[in-house]
Coordinates of C-alpha atoms in Angstrom, one line a residue:
M1 CA 0.0 0.0 0.0
K2 CA 1.3 3.5 -0.9
L3 CA 2.3 5.7 2.0
L4 CA 0.6 9.1 2.0
S5 CA 2.6 12.3 2.2
F6 CA 3.4 15.7 0.9
K7 CA 6.2 17.6 -0.7
G8 CA 9.1 18.8 1.4
G9 CA 9.9 18.0 5.0
V10 CA 13.0 16.4 6.7
H11 CA 14.0 13.3 8.4
P12 CA 15.4 13.9 11.9
N13 CA 16.5 11.1 14.2
D14 CA 13.2 10.3 15.9
R15 CA 14.7 9.1 19.3
K16 CA 11.4 7.5 20.0
H17 CA 13.0 4.2 21.1
I18 CA 13.7 5.8 24.5
T19 CA 10.1 5.7 25.7
A20 CA 8.0 3.8 23.0
S21 CA 8.1 0.5 24.8
V22 CA 7.4 2.0 28.2
P23 CA 3.7 1.7 29.3
I24 CA 1.9 4.8 30.6
R25 CA 2.2 5.3 34.3
N26 CA -0.2 7.2 36.5
M27 CA 1.7 10.0 38.3
E28 CA 1.3 10.2 42.0
M29 CA -0.6 13.2 43.4
C30 CA 1.2 16.3 44.6
K31 CA 0.5 18.7 47.5
E32 CA -0.1 21.8 45.3
Y33 CA -1.6 22.3 41.9
V34 CA -1.4 25.5 39.7
Y35 CA -4.2 26.3 37.2
P36 CA -3.4 29.1 34.8
M37 CA -6.6 30.8 33.5
S38 CA -5.3 30.7 30.0
Q39 CA -4.5 27.3 28.7
H40 CA -5.9 27.7 25.2
I41 CA -6.2 30.0 22.2
G42 CA -8.8 32.6 22.8
A43 CA -10.2 34.6 25.7
P44 CA -8.7 33.9 29.2
C45 CA -10.9 32.6 31.9
T46 CA -11.9 34.5 35.0
P47 CA -11.6 32.6 38.3
T48 CA -15.0 31.3 39.6
V49 CA -13.6 30.6 43.0
S50 CA -12.0 32.7 45.8
V51 CA -9.2 32.2 48.2
G52 CA -10.3 30.0 51.0
D53 CA -12.9 28.1 49.0
E54 CA -13.2 24.3 49.2
V55 CA -13.2 22.7 45.7
K56 CA -14.0 19.3 44.4
R57 CA -12.3 17.2 41.7
G58 CA -14.0 18.1 38.4
Q59 CA -15.3 21.5 39.6
V60 CA -15.0 24.5 37.3
I61 CA -12.6 27.0 38.8
G62 CA -12.3 29.4 35.8
N63 CA -14.6 30.3 32.9
S64 CA -15.4 32.8 30.3
D65 CA -18.5 33.8 28.3
A66 CA -16.4 34.2 25.1
F67 CA -17.1 31.6 22.4
I68 CA -13.4 31.0 21.7
S69 CA -12.4 29.9 25.2
A70 CA -12.5 26.8 27.4
P71 CA -13.3 26.4 31.1
V72 CA -10.7 25.3 33.6
H73 CA -11.4 22.5 36.2
S74 CA -9.6 21.4 39.2
A75 CA -8.1 17.9 38.9
V76 CA -8.1 17.4 42.7
S77 CA -10.2 18.3 45.7
G78 CA -8.9 20.7 48.2
K79 CA -8.7 24.4 49.2
V80 CA -7.9 27.5 47.1
I81 CA -4.8 29.0 48.8
A82 CA -4.0 31.7 46.3
I83 CA -5.0 33.5 43.1
E84 CA -2.0 35.1 41.5
P85 CA 0.2 35.3 38.5
R86 CA 2.3 32.2 38.0
K87 CA 4.7 31.2 35.2
V88 CA 3.5 29.0 32.3
P89 CA 5.8 26.9 30.0
N90 CA 6.4 29.8 27.5
G91 CA 7.8 31.9 30.4
S92 CA 5.0 34.5 30.7
M93 CA 3.1 35.1 33.9
V94 CA -0.6 34.1 33.8
N95 CA -3.3 34.7 36.5
S96 CA -3.7 31.3 38.2
V97 CA -5.7 29.5 40.8
I98 CA -3.5 27.6 43.2
I99 CA -5.1 24.6 45.1
E100 CA -3.8 22.8 48.1
N101 CA -4.7 19.1 47.6
D102 CA -6.5 17.4 50.5
F103 CA -6.0 14.0 48.9
L104 CA -9.6 13.0 49.5
E105 CA -10.6 13.0 45.8
T106 CA -14.0 14.4 46.6
T107 CA -15.5 14.5 43.1
E108 CA -18.1 16.5 41.1
L109 CA -18.5 15.1 37.6
M110 CA -21.0 15.7 34.8
D111 CA -23.8 13.3 33.8
N112 CA -23.0 10.4 31.5
Y113 CA -24.4 10.0 27.9
D114 CA -25.2 6.8 26.1
F115 CA -22.8 6.4 23.1
D116 CA -25.6 5.4 20.7
K117 CA -28.0 8.1 21.8
I118 CA -26.1 11.2 22.4
Q119 CA -27.1 13.9 19.8
P120 CA -24.7 16.3 17.9
N121 CA -25.7 19.4 19.9
E122 CA -25.2 17.5 23.2
I123 CA -21.7 16.4 22.0
V124 CA -20.7 20.1 21.2
K125 CA -22.2 21.3 24.5
R126 CA -20.4 18.6 26.5
V127 CA -17.1 19.3 24.8
R128 CA -17.4 23.0 25.8
E129 CA -18.4 22.2 29.3
A130 CA -15.5 19.7 29.7
G131 CA -12.9 22.4 28.7
I132 CA -11.4 20.3 25.9
V133 CA -8.8 21.9 23.8
G134 CA -6.4 20.6 21.1
M135 CA -3.9 18.5 23.1
G136 CA -1.4 18.3 20.3
G137 CA 0.1 21.6 21.5
A138 CA -2.0 24.2 19.8
G139 CA -4.7 24.5 22.4
F140 CA -7.5 25.5 20.1
P141 CA -10.9 25.0 21.9
T142 CA -12.3 21.8 20.4
H143 CA -16.0 22.9 20.7
V144 CA -15.3 25.7 18.2
K145 CA -14.0 23.1 15.6
L146 CA -17.2 21.1 16.2
T147 CA -19.5 24.0 15.8
V148 CA -20.4 24.0 12.2
S149 CA -22.5 26.8 10.5
E150 CA -25.3 25.7 8.1
D151 CA -23.4 26.9 5.0
V152 CA -20.4 24.6 5.8
K153 CA -20.4 21.0 5.0
I154 CA -18.0 18.7 6.9
D155 CA -17.5 15.3 5.3
T156 CA -14.4 14.1 7.0
V157 CA -12.9 14.0 10.5
I158 CA -9.2 13.2 10.8
V159 CA -7.6 12.0 13.9
N160 CA -3.9 13.1 13.8
G161 CA -1.8 10.2 15.0
A162 CA 1.3 11.2 13.1
E163 CA 3.3 12.2 16.2
C164 CA 6.1 13.3 13.9
E165 CA 8.1 15.2 16.5
P166 CA 11.3 13.4 17.7
Y167 CA 11.1 11.9 21.2
L168 CA 7.3 12.1 21.6
T169 CA 5.5 8.8 22.1
S170 CA 2.5 9.6 24.2
D171 CA 0.0 9.3 21.3
Y172 CA 1.6 6.0 20.4
R173 CA 1.2 4.6 23.8
V174 CA -2.5 5.6 23.8
M175 CA -2.9 3.8 20.5
L176 CA -1.7 0.7 22.1
E177 CA -3.3 1.0 25.4
D178 CA -6.7 2.7 24.7
P179 CA -7.5 2.3 21.0
E180 CA -11.3 2.0 21.4
M181 CA -11.6 5.3 23.2
I182 CA -9.7 6.9 20.3
V183 CA -12.2 5.5 17.9
K184 CA -15.2 6.3 20.0
G185 CA -14.0 9.9 20.3
L186 CA -13.6 10.1 16.6
C187 CA -17.1 8.7 16.0
L188 CA -18.5 11.3 18.4
A189 CA -16.7 14.1 16.6
M190 CA -18.1 12.8 13.3
R191 CA -21.6 12.8 14.7
A192 CA -21.2 16.3 16.0
V193 CA -20.2 17.7 12.6
G194 CA -22.3 15.4 10.4
A195 CA -19.3 13.7 8.8
K196 CA -19.7 10.3 7.2
S197 CA -15.9 9.6 6.9
G198 CA -13.4 9.2 9.8
K199 CA -9.8 8.7 9.2
I200 CA -7.0 7.9 11.8
A201 CA -3.7 8.9 10.2
I202 CA -0.6 7.2 11.6
E203 CA 3.0 7.3 10.4
S204 CA 4.5 4.0 9.1
N205 CA 7.0 3.9 11.9
K206 CA 4.2 2.9 14.3
P207 CA 3.1 -0.5 13.0
E208 CA 1.9 -1.7 16.3
G209 CA -0.2 1.4 16.7
I210 CA -1.7 0.8 13.2
K211 CA -2.4 -2.8 14.2
S212 CA -4.0 -2.0 17.5
L213 CA -6.4 0.6 16.1
S214 CA -7.3 -1.6 13.0
A215 CA -8.3 -4.4 15.3
V216 CA -11.1 -2.4 16.9
L217 CA -12.7 -0.8 13.7
D218 CA -15.1 -3.5 12.6
Q219 CA -17.9 -2.2 14.7
Y220 CA -17.6 1.3 13.7
E221 CA -19.0 2.5 10.3
G222 CA -17.0 4.8 8.1
V223 CA -13.8 4.7 10.0
E224 CA -10.4 3.6 8.6
V225 CA -6.7 3.9 9.4
C226 CA -4.5 5.7 6.9
R227 CA -0.7 4.9 6.8
L228 CA 1.5 8.0 6.4
K229 CA 5.1 8.2 5.2
T230 CA 7.4 8.8 8.2
K231 CA 8.5 12.4 7.7
Y232 CA 8.5 15.7 9.6
P233 CA 6.2 17.7 9.8
Q234 CA 3.7 15.1 8.7
G235 CA 1.5 16.0 11.7
S236 CA 1.1 19.6 10.5
E237 CA -2.7 20.1 10.1
K238 CA -2.5 21.3 6.5
H239 CA -0.1 18.7 5.5
I240 CA -1.9 15.8 7.1
I241 CA -5.1 17.0 5.3
Y242 CA -3.3 17.0 2.0
A243 CA -1.7 13.6 2.6
V244 CA -4.9 11.9 3.6
T245 CA -7.5 13.6 1.2
G246 CA -5.5 15.4 -1.5
R247 CA -7.2 18.6 -0.5
E248 CA -5.2 21.8 0.0
V249 CA -6.2 24.3 2.6
K250 CA -5.6 27.7 1.1
S251 CA -3.6 30.5 2.8
G252 CA -5.6 32.2 5.5
K253 CA -8.3 29.5 5.5
L254 CA -9.4 26.9 8.0
P255 CA -9.7 23.1 7.4
S256 CA -13.4 23.5 7.5
S257 CA -13.2 25.4 4.2
E258 CA -12.3 22.0 2.7
G259 CA -14.9 20.0 4.6
I260 CA -12.5 18.7 7.2
V261 CA -11.9 18.8 10.9
V262 CA -8.7 17.6 12.5
I263 CA -8.3 16.4 16.2
N264 CA -5.4 15.0 18.1
I265 CA -5.2 11.5 19.5
D266 CA -5.5 12.5 23.2
T267 CA -8.2 15.1 22.2
A268 CA -10.3 12.2 20.8
V269 CA -9.9 10.3 24.0
A270 CA -10.9 13.4 26.0
I271 CA -14.1 13.7 23.9
A272 CA -15.0 10.1 24.6
R273 CA -14.3 10.4 28.4
A274 CA -16.3 13.6 28.7
C275 CA -19.4 12.3 26.8
L276 CA -19.5 8.7 28.1
F277 CA -18.1 9.1 31.6
G278 CA -18.7 12.8 32.5
L279 CA -15.1 13.6 32.9
P280 CA -13.9 17.1 32.1
S281 CA -10.3 17.8 31.0
L282 CA -8.5 16.8 34.1
R283 CA -5.4 14.9 32.8
R284 CA -3.2 14.4 29.8
I285 CA -0.5 12.0 28.7
V286 CA 3.0 13.6 28.8
T287 CA 6.2 12.2 27.4
V288 CA 9.3 12.8 29.7
S289 CA 12.4 12.0 27.8
G290 CA 16.0 12.9 27.0
E291 CA 19.4 11.7 28.3
A292 CA 19.3 14.1 31.2
V293 CA 16.4 12.4 33.0
N294 CA 16.8 9.1 34.9
N295 CA 13.7 7.2 34.0
P296 CA 12.1 8.4 30.7
G297 CA 8.5 7.4 30.0
N298 CA 5.0 8.4 29.3
F299 CA 2.8 9.6 32.3
S300 CA -0.8 10.2 32.9
V301 CA -0.6 13.6 34.6
K302 CA -3.2 15.7 36.3
I303 CA -3.5 19.2 34.7
G304 CA -1.9 21.7 37.1
T305 CA 0.9 19.4 38.2
P306 CA 4.2 21.3 38.7
I307 CA 6.6 20.1 36.0
K308 CA 9.4 19.8 38.6
E309 CA 7.2 17.3 40.4
L310 CA 6.7 15.3 37.2
V311 CA 10.4 15.3 36.5
E312 CA 11.1 14.0 40.0
F313 CA 8.5 11.3 39.5
A314 CA 10.5 10.3 36.3
G315 CA 13.5 9.7 38.5
G316 CA 14.8 13.2 38.5
I317 CA 17.6 15.0 36.6
K318 CA 20.7 13.1 35.5
G319 CA 23.7 15.3 35.1
E320 CA 23.1 18.9 33.8
P321 CA 20.5 19.4 31.0
V322 CA 21.8 21.7 28.4
K323 CA 18.2 22.4 27.2
I324 CA 14.8 21.9 28.7
L325 CA 11.8 21.9 26.4
S326 CA 8.1 21.9 26.7
G327 CA 7.1 19.9 23.6
G328 CA 9.3 18.4 20.9
P329 CA 12.8 19.6 19.8
M330 CA 11.5 21.0 16.5
M331 CA 8.6 23.1 17.6
G332 CA 8.9 23.0 21.4
I333 CA 9.3 25.9 23.9
A334 CA 12.6 26.3 25.7
M335 CA 12.2 26.7 29.4
N336 CA 14.8 28.0 31.8
D337 CA 13.5 26.2 34.8
L338 CA 10.8 23.7 35.8
E339 CA 8.5 26.0 37.8
A340 CA 5.6 26.0 35.3
P341 CA 2.7 23.6 35.6
V342 CA 1.5 20.9 33.2
T343 CA -1.2 22.6 31.1
K344 CA -3.6 21.2 28.6
G345 CA -1.0 21.8 25.8
V346 CA 2.0 20.2 27.3
S347 CA 2.7 17.1 25.3
A348 CA 6.2 16.5 26.5
V349 CA 9.0 17.6 28.8
L350 CA 12.5 17.0 27.3
L351 CA 15.7 17.3 29.3
L352 CA 18.5 17.2 26.7
S353 CA 22.1 16.5 27.3
E354 CA 25.0 18.4 25.7
K355 CA 25.3 15.5 23.1
E356 CA 21.6 15.8 22.2
A357 CA 21.4 19.6 22.1
K358 CA 24.4 20.7 20.2
I359 CA 24.7 24.5 19.9
Y360 CA 26.2 25.7 16.7
E361 CA 27.5 29.1 15.6
P362 CA 25.6 30.2 12.5
S363 CA 27.7 31.1 9.4
P364 CA 26.8 33.0 6.2
C365 CA 24.1 31.5 3.9
L366 CA 25.7 29.1 1.4
R367 CA 22.8 29.7 -1.1
C368 CA 22.4 25.9 -1.4
G369 CA 18.6 25.9 -1.5
K370 CA 18.2 23.1 1.1
C371 CA 15.8 25.3 3.2
L372 CA 13.7 25.7 0.1
S373 CA 13.5 22.0 -0.5
A374 CA 12.7 21.3 3.2
C375 CA 10.0 23.9 3.7
P376 CA 6.5 22.1 3.6
M377 CA 4.9 25.5 2.9
R378 CA 7.0 26.1 -0.3
L379 CA 8.4 29.4 1.2
T380 CA 11.9 30.8 0.7
P381 CA 13.4 30.9 4.3
T382 CA 16.7 32.3 3.3
L383 CA 15.0 35.4 1.6
I384 CA 12.7 35.8 4.5
D385 CA 15.7 35.7 6.8
K386 CA 17.3 38.6 4.8
A387 CA 14.0 40.6 4.8
V388 CA 13.6 40.2 8.5
E389 CA 17.3 41.2 9.2
E390 CA 16.7 44.4 7.0
R391 CA 13.2 45.0 8.6
D392 CA 11.8 45.1 5.1
F393 CA 8.1 44.7 5.8
D394 CA 7.0 44.8 2.2
S395 CA 9.3 41.9 1.2
M396 CA 8.2 39.9 4.3
K397 CA 4.6 40.2 3.0
E398 CA 5.5 39.4 -0.6
L399 CA 7.4 36.3 0.6
S400 CA 4.2 35.1 2.4
L401 CA 6.0 35.0 5.8
M402 CA 2.7 34.7 7.7
D403 CA 2.1 31.3 6.0
C404 CA 5.1 29.9 7.9
I405 CA 4.1 27.1 10.4
E406 CA 7.3 27.5 12.3
C407 CA 8.0 23.8 12.0
G408 CA 11.7 24.1 12.1
A409 CA 12.4 22.1 9.0
C410 CA 14.4 24.9 7.4
T411 CA 16.7 25.3 10.4
F412 CA 17.2 21.5 10.6
A413 CA 18.2 21.3 6.9
C414 CA 20.5 24.4 6.9
P415 CA 24.2 23.3 6.6
A416 CA 25.2 26.9 7.7
K417 CA 23.2 26.4 10.9
R418 CA 21.4 29.6 10.5
Y419 CA 18.4 30.2 12.8
L420 CA 15.8 30.5 10.1
T421 CA 12.9 29.5 12.0
Q422 CA 13.6 31.9 14.8
S423 CA 14.0 34.6 12.1
C424 CA 10.5 33.7 10.8
R425 CA 9.0 33.9 14.3
L426 CA 10.6 37.3 14.8
G427 CA 9.4 38.5 11.4
K428 CA 5.8 37.5 12.1
A429 CA 5.9 39.3 15.5
L430 CA 7.3 42.4 13.7
L431 CA 4.5 42.3 11.1
R432 CA 1.8 42.0 13.8
N433 CA 3.3 44.9 15.6
E434 CA 3.4 47.0 12.5
A435 CA -0.2 46.1 11.7
A436 CA -1.3 47.1 15.3
K437 CA 0.5 50.5 14.8
E438 CA -1.3 51.1 11.5
K439 CA -4.6 50.2 13.1
A440 CA -3.9 52.5 16.0
K441 CA -3.1 55.3 13.5
G442 CA -6.4 54.8 11.8
V443 CA -8.5 55.0 15.0

């Protein structure tokens, strides 16, 4: 069978062998949990509790009336001991509710639905109530994806099981350990948007995952597993859509414009858990890996868990990590400490040794064109880099800089070790700032 793919991309050493064979472990509870009021794209939440309040596991502790937002729930029972700014993985300070765990697990969950009887509007409502967001890292509120206007026809829902970032194996372990919940979550998403076709897209380097999911498909109509070529960034939303369906999402458009919705593996499981068991978004699976951690593995972690506690549960730090990342090495966020909590978008915590995280001094562009061949968006990173350096806003726009998905393929491919992806990120920030200034002038 032909493997599905797209043009461009790169083939980094995936380093998945470190954790791929290690079963998911439930992390022990901590004394204190931190809940940032913004763990998603969109409007931040406002705390619905006050200092001194007793809360239950599953209780809403932050919410917003905005459509593009997602409520925050406590994953433990206990007392609110503070509401104050705390650091999140990207380094910014976000207003947060801090809860002291009483270890009683007093629980307040939502009602269950019957899988065969739950209606589309009930699925969307439940996903919103459960605070489910894209758990592949983007953090886009899932109920927004599942809310389809009458003039839009969705025919396909894709579960993104590519997991193309090196080191990450959390989705793979879920494929092996909980395949039926993935399929049920997919079917619920299909029902919510009226799609007849469901596709679970998995890279070919995960044959056991493909086998595990294929084994449970017989009882579910319209669902199939699609085998993708192992290549980075195969899991990019636009590229997985092209690989699986042949449709191309145009610049500035959403997947819904092509009749498609894409959700992550753990997001599909979260949908099933919310609808069938009344469980809001209380936990996620996190890969902890790298040569600077003693016992790498995949962990079921309560949202709000301090990352330093998670690393300790994984055996603690071995040696001195040269780089600490939230997420994968290609698109992850560098952290200068472990003080932030696990949020809904933290898919991995990597502690990389000097051998793994080599730091290179960039040299002048060789004009070899390798960054152009690698770019999955067919951009010209070397010209964008020059335009950003010269603050040439017109050229940045002409070169379609805003279409960059910041995948890191250009930087990986560059033999001169130029920081092309970082340059693109800077250029996008400059363009946004310039647009804000122009807007302010026009007011």
